Amino acid sequence: MRSPAAGDIREDPLRHRTCKGSKNALTSQSICTKIPRVSIHYIGGCFGMGKKTKNYRRLLGVPALASMLLGGALPAYALNDNGMFEEAATTTAALNRLKAVVEEAKKLQLNDYPAEYAAQVKHALSKVSNLTPNSPVFNIDQTRLQLRVAIDTLTIDLQKATISDIQAMVKSGKLSYEKLFQMYFSRIDLYNTHTVQLNAVSSLNPNALKLAAAADAAVKADPSKAAGMFGIPVLIKDNIGTDDADGMPTTAGSIALANNFVADDSYVAAQLKKSGAIILGKTNLSEFANFITRGMKNGYSTLNGQVLNPYLPGVLDVSGSSSGSGSAGAAALSAITIGTETSGSILSPSMRNSLVGLKPTVGLVSRSGIIPLAHSQDTAGPMGRNVADVASLLTAIQGYDASDIPINMGVDNEIVVDESYLAPRMEDYTAYLKKDGLKGKVLGVYSIPNQETQPDLYKAFTEVIKTLQAQGASIVYGANGAGMSSELPAAPASKVLYYDFKQDIEHYLSSQKNPIVASDKQTVIKSLQDVIDYNKKNLSVLKYGQSILEESVAYDMTPGSADYASYEKDRAADIAYSRKNGINYLLDKYKLDALIGLNGATTGIAAKAGYPSITLPASYRTAEGSNGEPVNLQITGDAFTEEQLIQMGYAFEQATHARIAPGMAVKTRLKQLLDDAAANGVSGDAYDAAAAAYSSNFATQKEVDEAGNALYLKLYQSWWAGFLHI
């Protein structure tokens, strides 16, 4: 577990946490100013937590979930009246909660389950023996959650299960939606708030359990309802509006929008509900969709702090702006997540978190009710652990809404994407999950990794090409065997995002039916200038500033103004570059079905064009210093060719099964042991195994702990021998 050193000031004091300390004037919540460093000690064969630490818990939605807990019993993921994960008032209370889960584990016949999952339960039980009456409540709760999640995995492995797998279990009576939501609550509490503290989830739906119970009743009456997105939990990005009755604000990570409880569902939220899906909660994001300032870390918001990448928390970039959706998706904190993209904000965090991400054609999914960045390029889209889930979710959320800002497509921007145009282009994308989906496809290589400077990426690229060809695709290179991007003109300098943002955000803020109240619970926000002024009053917590907001507000977007004329000129240049002289030029010249590249190769040009792309796990980097970063294949097509992208993506996925779930292990103590061993000249198998566990992004907590235990015994065996002779 990460904790600041004693005396450190936390970087995100406006986050809703409970701990002893001064009150925050902006939120009326206690803030953490000093948190003692946690030391981890070897105890009884496992690692236990040492010095007492405070549980600085996340506020995860209001009103309370407690009223929905059946029978008055508090389950393992209990939440208090403020919608926060509940910490027991005393050590005794925490141990009693733990005891209930231990008793459940004792009744299990672990030999009846796959050895991999049974071993995780046994390991979690071994940690229980390390606890004492002096153990901090936070550590007891964490141990309980680890055991709870291990037991849940005996029922269903949420990292591996598809939405179809979940529905099959529900239909057979082996799983209920309510139990499924309980499982996700436990995972969120464990990984978002405890252990690796991903900080990916910003709020939870206080109606989730009630809705899950209603879905169970519906399936009991008609088992055929357990299909598609019905009853499936979805985490959505915290710029996607949900009806105020859902109890979740729509904040974009901004302190100025902290209490933005909107009157109506966004189109995406309404479509989810129409499909029967249940919004589990909202995900943290890069503030204002990464359009507040320059130099801000990806995944950071002033209101909710820093999102971490579950593959290597605090080291690997989580990417922006749908960072929380990427992190939560990779950690299986929900069945699937939704992000939004203007230029890379679905594709990039999907790649960084080894997910399947699909950025739809702009206009396929209505943006109404989403806090905007730039209507010329904005879209929402699915981020999942497999192509089938992405296809299911896209099928549910697609559609036209007349209240959305009009969208034009066509090589010369001549086509108006209205309801009559869109209706025949909507699909049931699950019909395109075909293992032979690459057969006969012609794919153009957009860019090639540099063999000398990035040999591991180049090798990954060659393996991807071999797979595509083995699945029946023809691969076409550009002139002289180069990537086709070298044949295109340079992207024009453009201020479209700034011009769009000024007019779009002003319209959003001024048109809300409910007042937008800032984090002080008093200031009402009606304009971009109001946001800027409120932030200026709280510069002490605005860590990275607001340079982009301040630049954008100065533009005059009145039709006929000089800025508006520049906007129209820049947008026309973007469209010509990306469509007629870009993607469509290459598709037509080489008779291609799509363009391919690694790690976001086509992101920028596809964003300007408004064209769809899918990104798919392909491998993981092996070069020294790369930290095992995920490598994804990206496929980009013409407007409204999502069915082809899904078809090709599914075929590639089924041929490779490349994705590996993150281990999400805390390795602090293991690193200390490795450092001690190196300093004392210890080597051999135990050291090598510990080093391998430390460097692997896939090592589980069990594997890390066992490697640490073995190295500990190796390192201190001579000391223990002397001690035993005293």
XYZ file of C-alpha atoms in Angstrom, residues 180-717:
538
model
C -22.540 -9.988 -9.248
C -22.815 -6.391 -8.077
C -21.683 -7.417 -4.588
C -18.621 -8.976 -6.191
C -17.806 -5.766 -8.050
C -18.294 -3.689 -4.909
C -15.742 -5.892 -3.152
C -13.256 -5.572 -6.013
C -13.680 -1.797 -6.096
C -13.148 -1.540 -2.344
C -10.084 -3.798 -2.534
C -8.305 -2.402 -5.572
C -9.628 1.138 -5.833
C -9.402 2.004 -2.112
C -7.106 -0.579 -0.519
C -3.998 -2.469 -1.771
C -2.875 -0.825 -5.042
C -5.335 2.100 -4.669
C -6.044 2.634 -8.356
C -8.338 5.598 -7.711
C -10.196 4.726 -10.897
C -13.760 4.924 -9.543
C -15.075 8.301 -8.431
C -18.691 7.511 -7.468
C -21.080 4.591 -7.162
C -24.730 4.334 -8.091
C -26.751 4.268 -4.838
C -29.559 2.471 -6.678
C -27.363 -0.294 -8.080
C -28.360 -3.109 -5.725
C -32.048 -2.294 -5.982
C -31.805 -2.345 -9.770
C -29.882 -5.627 -9.685
C -32.568 -7.205 -7.485
C -35.239 -6.036 -9.939
C -33.246 -7.560 -12.825
C -33.085 -10.864 -10.934
C -36.851 -10.817 -10.477
C -37.324 -10.176 -14.192
C -35.085 -13.108 -15.140
C -36.852 -15.370 -12.677
C -40.104 -14.564 -14.470
C -38.547 -14.836 -17.938
C -35.081 -16.460 -18.157
C -34.670 -15.272 -21.758
C -34.086 -11.745 -20.437
C -30.597 -12.791 -19.304
C -29.042 -11.727 -22.593
C -27.259 -8.807 -24.159
C -26.605 -5.947 -21.725
C -29.567 -6.718 -19.458
C -28.521 -6.551 -15.792
C -24.869 -6.004 -16.702
C -22.877 -3.500 -14.580
C -21.230 -0.673 -16.509
C -18.875 2.011 -15.230
C -19.119 5.258 -17.198
C -16.736 8.182 -17.426
C -17.473 11.062 -15.073
C -18.366 13.474 -17.859
C -21.410 11.446 -18.945
C -24.596 12.808 -17.425
C -26.958 10.717 -15.305
C -30.348 11.780 -13.973
C -30.040 13.413 -10.533
C -32.270 10.654 -9.123
C -29.306 8.319 -9.676
C -27.404 10.206 -6.978
C -24.186 10.662 -8.943
C -22.767 14.058 -9.932
C -21.291 14.668 -13.380
C -18.067 16.513 -12.600
C -15.421 16.105 -15.330
C -13.076 15.950 -12.318
C -13.481 19.681 -11.651
C -14.009 21.281 -8.247
C -16.176 23.834 -10.032
C -18.575 21.057 -11.141
C -18.363 18.971 -7.955
C -22.128 19.153 -7.348
C -23.382 19.033 -10.918
C -26.460 16.830 -10.494
C -28.063 17.042 -13.914
C -31.809 16.869 -14.470
C -31.802 14.375 -17.330
C -29.863 11.352 -18.481
C -27.385 11.788 -21.280
C -28.293 9.884 -24.428
C -25.693 7.227 -23.573
C -27.052 6.737 -20.058
C -30.616 6.547 -21.380
C -29.597 3.938 -23.962
C -27.869 1.876 -21.281
C -31.014 1.880 -19.166
C -33.144 1.064 -22.193
C -30.995 -2.023 -22.819
C -31.422 -3.125 -19.204
C -27.786 -2.448 -18.302
C -27.156 -1.004 -14.838
C -24.799 1.910 -14.306
C -22.511 0.746 -11.492
C -20.841 4.117 -11.055
C -18.555 6.663 -12.640
C -14.845 6.688 -13.335
C -12.226 9.299 -12.585
C -10.664 11.029 -15.601
C -8.119 13.577 -16.704
C -9.866 16.814 -15.733
C -12.123 18.340 -18.399
C -11.178 15.429 -20.661
C -7.509 16.491 -20.480
C -8.324 19.989 -21.680
C -7.728 22.212 -18.665
C -4.008 22.928 -18.781
C -0.645 21.987 -20.255
C 1.760 19.727 -18.408
C -0.845 17.904 -16.312
C -0.243 14.223 -15.674
C -2.552 11.877 -17.537
C -5.295 10.594 -15.258
C -5.243 13.521 -12.841
C -8.202 15.613 -11.744
C -8.293 18.278 -9.060
C -11.477 16.850 -7.572
C -10.561 13.160 -7.498
C -6.769 12.924 -7.764
C -4.519 10.596 -9.740
C -5.639 7.399 -11.502
C -3.053 4.595 -11.576
C -2.379 1.905 -14.160
C -3.036 -1.566 -12.658
C -0.219 -3.148 -14.669
C 2.414 -1.113 -12.859
C 0.805 1.491 -10.580
C 2.610 4.786 -10.395
C 5.088 3.824 -13.142
C 3.224 3.031 -16.365
C 1.254 5.902 -17.850
C -2.491 5.329 -17.461
C -3.146 7.770 -20.323
C -5.932 10.293 -20.701
C -8.589 11.298 -20.628
C -10.656 8.122 -20.084
C -8.014 7.003 -17.622
C -10.381 5.746 -14.940
C -12.372 3.746 -17.478
C -9.128 2.181 -18.708
C -7.775 1.392 -15.248
C -11.102 0.105 -13.912
C -11.634 -1.995 -17.018
C -8.209 -3.604 -16.783
C -8.703 -4.348 -13.084
C -12.174 -5.826 -13.750
C -13.933 -3.373 -11.453
C -16.936 -3.657 -13.772
C -18.073 -5.930 -16.560
C -17.238 -3.179 -19.049
C -16.603 0.565 -19.088
C -17.379 3.560 -21.284
C -14.966 6.315 -22.213
C -15.152 9.377 -24.416
C -12.697 10.476 -27.072
C -11.823 13.689 -28.847
C -8.359 12.653 -29.936
C -7.134 9.371 -28.468
C -9.001 9.303 -25.177
C -10.598 5.905 -25.762
C -7.848 4.389 -27.887
C -4.867 5.478 -25.813
C -6.039 4.433 -22.311
C -7.309 1.183 -23.832
C -3.850 0.537 -25.238
C -2.060 1.579 -22.040
C -4.282 -0.719 -19.982
C -4.256 -3.640 -22.450
C -7.947 -3.375 -23.313
C -10.068 -3.564 -26.407
C -11.285 -0.042 -27.139
C -13.541 1.062 -29.952
C -13.806 4.710 -30.927
C -16.958 4.906 -33.066
C -17.562 7.127 -36.059
C -18.472 10.569 -34.754
C -22.261 10.638 -34.909
C -22.915 6.922 -34.374
C -23.329 7.501 -30.625
C -25.082 10.724 -29.653
C -23.121 13.068 -27.382
C -26.084 14.899 -25.824
C -25.715 15.219 -22.060
C -21.956 14.647 -22.063
C -19.722 17.463 -20.831
C -18.162 18.416 -24.172
C -14.679 19.118 -25.396
C -15.158 19.588 -29.151
C -18.279 18.565 -31.035
C -16.276 18.223 -34.265
C -14.491 15.182 -32.827
C -16.241 14.076 -29.600
C -17.715 10.596 -29.228
C -18.391 8.042 -26.506
C -17.414 4.403 -26.929
C -16.859 1.041 -25.214
C -13.700 -0.142 -23.466
C -13.644 -3.846 -22.585
C -11.483 -6.874 -21.966
C -12.661 -8.617 -25.138
C -14.181 -7.799 -28.508
C -17.501 -9.567 -27.852
C -18.260 -7.323 -24.862
C -17.353 -4.225 -26.851
C -19.713 -5.318 -29.631
C -22.544 -5.836 -27.146
C -22.125 -2.438 -25.547
C -21.778 -0.559 -28.838
C -24.997 -2.186 -30.040
C -26.761 -0.841 -26.949
C -25.520 2.769 -26.946
C -25.584 3.661 -30.657
C -28.246 5.991 -31.974
C -29.316 9.469 -33.026
C -30.593 12.240 -30.766
C -31.972 15.425 -32.312
C -30.686 17.455 -29.370
C -27.088 16.619 -30.283
C -25.026 19.114 -32.294
C -25.346 18.226 -36.023
C -22.574 16.094 -37.512
C -21.371 16.039 -41.108
C -19.520 13.204 -42.822
C -18.402 12.520 -46.392
C -15.038 13.200 -47.974
C -15.977 16.849 -48.417
C -18.135 17.040 -45.276
C -21.216 17.065 -47.500
C -23.330 14.424 -45.691
C -25.562 15.410 -42.772
C -25.708 12.561 -40.256
C -29.376 12.806 -39.271
C -31.768 10.090 -38.168
C -32.649 9.004 -41.706
C -28.965 8.683 -42.626
C -27.929 6.895 -39.441
C -30.803 4.430 -39.044
C -29.797 2.028 -41.869
C -26.165 2.109 -40.692
C -26.889 0.883 -37.176
C -26.082 -2.775 -36.577
C -26.259 -5.617 -34.130
C -22.502 -5.769 -33.876
C -22.529 -9.122 -32.095
C -23.478 -10.641 -35.453
C -19.946 -9.859 -36.675
C -18.056 -11.940 -34.122
C -16.525 -14.223 -36.739
C -13.301 -16.139 -36.311
C -12.659 -15.891 -40.060
C -13.277 -12.149 -40.035
C -9.825 -11.373 -41.467
C -10.151 -13.682 -44.452
C -9.919 -11.730 -47.708
C -9.350 -8.371 -45.996
C -6.755 -5.986 -47.453
C -4.936 -3.973 -44.805
C -2.556 -1.090 -45.340
C 0.399 -0.532 -43.016
C 0.163 3.042 -41.791
C 3.452 3.086 -39.878
C 6.266 0.729 -38.914
C 8.224 0.846 -35.616
C 11.892 1.730 -35.981
C 13.861 -1.503 -35.940
C 16.999 0.090 -34.500
C 15.542 2.302 -31.774
C 12.558 0.097 -30.833
C 13.591 -3.478 -31.663
C 11.023 -5.057 -29.341
C 8.191 -3.045 -30.897
C 9.448 -3.908 -34.357
C 9.449 -7.593 -33.430
C 5.913 -7.256 -32.052
C 4.897 -5.611 -35.333
C 6.305 -8.483 -37.410
C 4.458 -11.007 -35.254
C 1.210 -9.070 -35.714
C 1.710 -9.081 -39.487
C 2.319 -12.846 -39.474
C -0.887 -13.404 -37.520
C -2.950 -11.214 -39.836
C -1.601 -13.025 -42.873
C -2.166 -16.428 -41.288
C -5.796 -15.458 -40.779
C -6.213 -14.695 -44.473
C -5.543 -10.947 -44.666
C -3.406 -9.361 -47.371
C -0.900 -6.801 -46.095
C 0.009 -3.827 -48.281
C 2.927 -1.458 -47.618
C 3.435 2.037 -48.930
C 6.029 3.243 -51.400
C 9.378 1.447 -51.063
C 8.016 -0.766 -48.311
C 7.504 2.114 -45.913
C 4.471 2.968 -43.846
C 1.771 4.801 -45.794
C 1.778 7.785 -43.450
C 4.956 8.946 -45.205
C 2.878 9.609 -48.322
C 0.601 12.099 -46.604
C 1.116 15.826 -46.049
C 1.870 17.072 -42.556
C -1.128 17.739 -40.342
C -2.135 21.406 -40.471
C -1.815 23.609 -37.413
C -5.299 23.786 -35.944
C -7.124 25.475 -33.079
C -10.384 23.618 -33.712
C -10.441 22.015 -30.273
C -10.030 25.404 -28.572
C -12.685 27.073 -30.697
C -15.105 24.178 -30.241
C -14.471 23.972 -26.525
C -15.264 27.628 -25.979
C -18.672 27.426 -27.635
C -19.552 23.888 -26.540
C -18.715 24.232 -22.844
C -20.448 27.609 -22.638
C -23.601 26.078 -24.096
C -23.423 23.111 -21.711
C -22.929 25.231 -18.578
C -25.597 27.773 -19.431
C -28.253 25.268 -20.496
C -28.428 22.997 -17.445
C -31.872 22.801 -15.824
C -30.416 22.216 -12.373
C -27.940 24.750 -10.928
C -24.317 23.598 -11.134
C -22.892 24.057 -7.653
C -19.159 24.067 -6.973
C -17.333 22.205 -4.230
C -18.023 24.921 -1.643
C -21.714 24.005 -2.025
C -22.517 27.675 -2.558
C -21.020 29.002 -5.804
C -23.216 28.498 -8.866
C -21.403 27.914 -12.163
C -23.030 29.234 -15.344
C -20.097 29.931 -17.678
C -16.509 29.036 -18.478
C -15.440 32.297 -16.844
C -17.217 31.164 -13.666
C -15.135 27.969 -13.729
C -11.927 29.951 -14.179
C -12.834 32.415 -11.423
C -13.697 29.640 -8.980
C -10.433 27.866 -9.711
C -8.519 31.111 -9.142
C -9.976 31.304 -5.664
C -8.565 27.860 -4.979
C -5.178 27.921 -6.674
C -3.639 26.089 -3.728
C -5.381 22.913 -4.861
C -5.267 23.516 -8.610
C -2.016 21.616 -8.957
C -1.316 22.147 -12.654
C -3.114 25.419 -13.350
C -5.732 26.127 -16.039
C -3.853 27.583 -19.006
C -6.095 25.948 -21.640
C -9.276 27.207 -19.996
C -7.847 30.713 -19.856
C -6.824 30.613 -23.513
C -10.157 29.189 -24.683
C -12.342 31.709 -22.852
C -10.701 34.582 -24.720
C -11.904 33.447 -28.154
C -14.910 35.218 -29.686
C -17.053 32.513 -31.248
C -19.793 34.811 -32.466
C -20.571 33.933 -36.115
C -18.873 36.514 -38.314
C -16.071 37.235 -35.842
C -12.413 36.838 -36.788
C -12.049 33.865 -34.433
C -15.084 32.161 -35.935
C -13.666 32.655 -39.420
C -10.381 31.089 -38.278
C -12.364 28.227 -36.782
C -14.128 27.493 -40.057
C -10.827 27.671 -41.948
C -9.062 25.325 -39.517
C -11.903 22.818 -39.522
C -11.976 22.725 -43.314
C -8.219 22.138 -43.358
C -8.533 19.322 -40.800
C -11.211 17.585 -42.870
C -9.276 17.888 -46.137
C -6.089 16.586 -44.517
C -7.688 13.662 -42.700
C -10.312 12.497 -45.214
C -9.812 13.444 -48.897
C -6.013 13.761 -48.673
C -5.570 11.268 -45.850
C -7.495 8.134 -44.905
C -9.784 8.056 -47.932
C -6.852 8.781 -50.243
C -4.982 5.730 -48.921
C -8.031 3.470 -48.841
C -8.854 4.325 -52.452
C -5.313 4.290 -53.815
C -4.448 0.867 -52.406
C -7.987 -0.628 -52.447
C -7.874 -1.198 -48.692
C -10.435 -2.309 -46.166
C -8.584 -0.554 -43.340
C -5.295 0.870 -42.083
C -3.217 -0.783 -39.356
C -0.455 0.207 -36.961
C 0.711 -0.290 -33.394
C -0.014 1.763 -30.282
C -2.163 4.544 -31.627
C -0.505 4.934 -35.020
C -3.650 6.261 -36.702
C -5.189 8.063 -33.714
C -4.566 11.682 -34.684
C -5.685 11.498 -38.295
C -8.726 9.347 -37.458
C -9.745 11.816 -34.751
C -9.764 14.747 -37.166
C -11.657 12.671 -39.731
C -14.166 11.423 -37.174
C -13.524 7.874 -38.406
C -13.707 4.682 -36.318
C -10.786 2.739 -34.872
C -10.438 -0.369 -32.756
C -7.412 -1.159 -30.574
C -6.617 -4.730 -29.493
C -4.066 -6.306 -27.109
C -1.221 -7.820 -29.129
C 1.673 -8.334 -26.698
C 3.817 -6.615 -24.069
C 7.112 -4.836 -24.465
C 10.304 -6.620 -23.522
C 12.971 -3.933 -23.919
C 14.883 -2.815 -20.854
C 13.188 0.223 -19.358
C 9.872 -0.426 -21.091
C 8.379 -1.817 -17.861
C 6.404 -4.437 -19.775
C 4.126 -1.809 -21.324
C 1.216 -3.227 -23.323
C 1.405 -3.323 -27.120
C -1.835 -3.037 -29.097
C -2.811 -3.411 -32.731
C -4.940 -0.522 -34.009
C -7.244 -0.813 -37.043
C -8.874 2.260 -38.624
C -11.548 2.245 -41.292
C -13.818 4.551 -43.259
C -16.848 6.199 -41.650
C -19.464 3.760 -40.295
C -17.410 0.612 -40.846
C -17.564 -0.499 -37.201
C -18.901 -3.919 -38.204
C -15.750 -4.574 -40.244
C -13.495 -3.431 -37.420
C -15.272 -5.738 -34.984
C -15.114 -8.610 -37.455
C -11.369 -8.165 -37.993
C -10.680 -7.426 -34.351
C -12.484 -10.536 -33.177
C -10.584 -12.743 -35.616
C -7.257 -11.292 -34.431
C -8.227 -11.694 -30.779
C -9.290 -15.309 -31.197
C -6.083 -16.122 -33.067
C -3.817 -14.609 -30.404
C -5.571 -14.476 -27.013
C -2.802 -12.026 -26.233
C -4.270 -10.189 -23.259
C -2.938 -11.076 -19.807
C -4.654 -9.673 -16.734
C -2.600 -7.432 -14.421
C -1.390 -9.041 -11.185
C -2.189 -5.935 -9.104
C 0.185 -6.968 -6.355
C 1.694 -4.626 -3.769
C 5.460 -5.114 -4.057
C 6.882 -2.605 -1.583
C 8.242 -5.185 0.822
C 9.542 -7.398 -1.982
C 11.580 -4.468 -3.312
C 13.045 -3.882 0.147
C 14.045 -7.532 0.395
C 15.651 -7.447 -3.054
C 17.620 -4.343 -2.104
C 18.749 -5.967 1.152
C 19.737 -9.149 -0.644
C 21.743 -7.269 -3.273
C 23.510 -5.243 -0.586
C 24.468 -8.467 1.206
C 25.610 -10.299 -1.894
C 22.776 -12.823 -1.811
C 22.057 -14.536 -5.130
C 20.721 -17.829 -6.380
C 17.312 -19.241 -7.242
C 15.403 -17.462 -4.479
C 16.793 -14.094 -5.517
C 16.117 -14.736 -9.206
C 12.543 -15.820 -8.500
C 11.932 -12.748 -6.359
C 13.392 -10.460 -9.014
C 11.193 -12.075 -11.659
C 8.081 -11.616 -9.521
C 8.991 -7.998 -8.878
C 9.540 -7.189 -12.550
C 6.423 -8.987 -13.789
C 3.258 -6.927 -14.276
C 1.275 -10.158 -14.112
C 2.529 -11.552 -10.776
C -0.330 -11.989 -8.308
C -0.128 -11.032 -4.642
C 0.208 -14.725 -3.807
C 3.172 -15.103 -6.144
C 4.812 -11.917 -4.860
C 4.341 -12.936 -1.227
C 5.662 -16.449 -1.798
C 8.709 -15.134 -3.648
C 9.335 -12.674 -0.827
C 8.988 -15.371 1.808
C 11.546 -17.572 0.058
C 14.014 -14.706 -0.317
C 13.482 -13.692 3.297
C 14.413 -17.163 4.507
C 17.459 -17.193 2.241
C 18.554 -13.725 3.339
C 18.169 -14.227 7.069
C 18.690 -17.942 7.556
